Amino acid sequence: MNNKRIALGVIFGGRSGEHEVSLMSARSVLSVLDQQKYEITCIGIDKEGIWWSGEHTLEALEKGDTKSLDRVFFLPEPGKNTLYKRVQLEGHEEIVPITDLDVVFPVLHGSFGEDGTLQGFFEMADIAYVGAGVLGSAVGMDKSVFKDVMRSHQIPVVDWLTFTRKDIENVVTDVISQCEALADYPLFVKPANLGSSVGISKVKNRSDLLEGLMEAARYDRRILVEKGLNAREIEVSVMGNETCHASIPGEIKPADEFYSYDAKYINDNSELFIPAPISEEKAQYVRDLALKAYQAIDCAGLTRVDFLMDKENDEIFLNEVNTIPGFTSISMYPKLWEKSGVPYSDLIDRLIELAFERKIERNKSKRTFGED
């Protein structure tokens, strides 16, 4: 960047059930960014989807009070990486440029941040951004489509069924019958497009199942029901673009019956073991599967890959990927890289470098036909 500071926009919050988790992740990322290297602009998206920026943006969103901030936006036009603000002047509104950004770091989890929608906007605007593109983000986010892709690549996944909110509203008896035919209780019920264990239930009987289906349907129009396993939870961090690398695996022993929202972010009693206490053969196997899954959905930048290891026979199943994993002080993605020899601040720098590399690669694609 010609030895000048890189103009970096950090985007957080979002219109998602993971809004609060995003704010926690953003606080951690901002705490390690080198102010000598980056000129940082904070952009907060509130729960209604309105974009804000100004002094103490993160604190304002944490308090839910944005009166001191400016409403801001980008234009989806290539070559205009300008962040604008809206200004009210004598009864009319004007747009005023604030700053030009070289790259953006979306620290957004869940819908409208991790699912390809925001990535599509950045592609339209031709802005460099950290993380997977539209395809990797969308497939990684939708747990059902992701499982289909994994099976097509001979990567083992737990048996599942997918339903819509309309199914649950109109034919819930049939839905319950299909779920009970899938496997014995317990089952897991999940929104297809959400993370951080929001809306996930471990159900042990028909009454629990009905309640779990209704809860998941609050957060998404597509709902996943999975066979329950008595499993260990193994995670691997992956980083890179076309060439990618996997961290050592780690294991989580949740404070709850599974790695629930409470166990992840509220209860301090969950235990992390890095490296995971598994054989070298199993460790290499999950690392290889993590890289295979990463490349199968065309990920870029970063992803955390989560596995289930059946306690009865040590069989491994790929559970899901998180293309914008948590970056809080207790999150596994940075912890796994730290134990693999990449400190937190170096990790953030490398992810930003990968964003520029991906942008250069995208720019090699010809946009017109029939011209030299």
PDB file of C-alpha atoms in Angstrom, residues 11 24 91 97 105 113 125 127 133 140 144 167 225 316:
ATOM      1  CA  ILE A  11     -18.116  -3.642  10.043  1.00  0.00           C
ATOM      2  CA  MET A  24     -18.035  -8.963  21.143  1.00  0.00           C
ATOM      3  CA  GLY A  91     -35.106  20.763   5.095  1.00  0.00           C
ATOM      4  CA  PRO A  97     -18.082  11.727   1.544  1.00  0.00           C
ATOM      5  CA  PHE A 105     -13.310  -6.490   7.464  1.00  0.00           C
ATOM      6  CA  GLY A 113     -23.299 -10.672   7.053  1.00  0.00           C
ATOM      7  CA  ALA A 125     -18.832  -2.197  -5.476  1.00  0.00           C
ATOM      8  CA  ILE A 127     -14.188  -3.437  -2.726  1.00  0.00           C
ATOM      9  CA  GLY A 133     -17.013 -14.757  -1.435  1.00  0.00           C
ATOM     10  CA  GLY A 140     -21.277 -22.451   4.234  1.00  0.00           C
ATOM     11  CA  SER A 144     -28.661 -28.302   4.537  1.00  0.00           C
ATOM     12  CA  ASP A 167     -44.252 -27.193   6.711  1.00  0.00           C
ATOM     13  CA  VAL A 225     -33.378 -31.759  12.018  1.00  0.00           C
ATOM     14  CA  ILE A 316     -15.762 -38.542  12.555  1.00  0.00           C
TER      15      ILE A 316
END
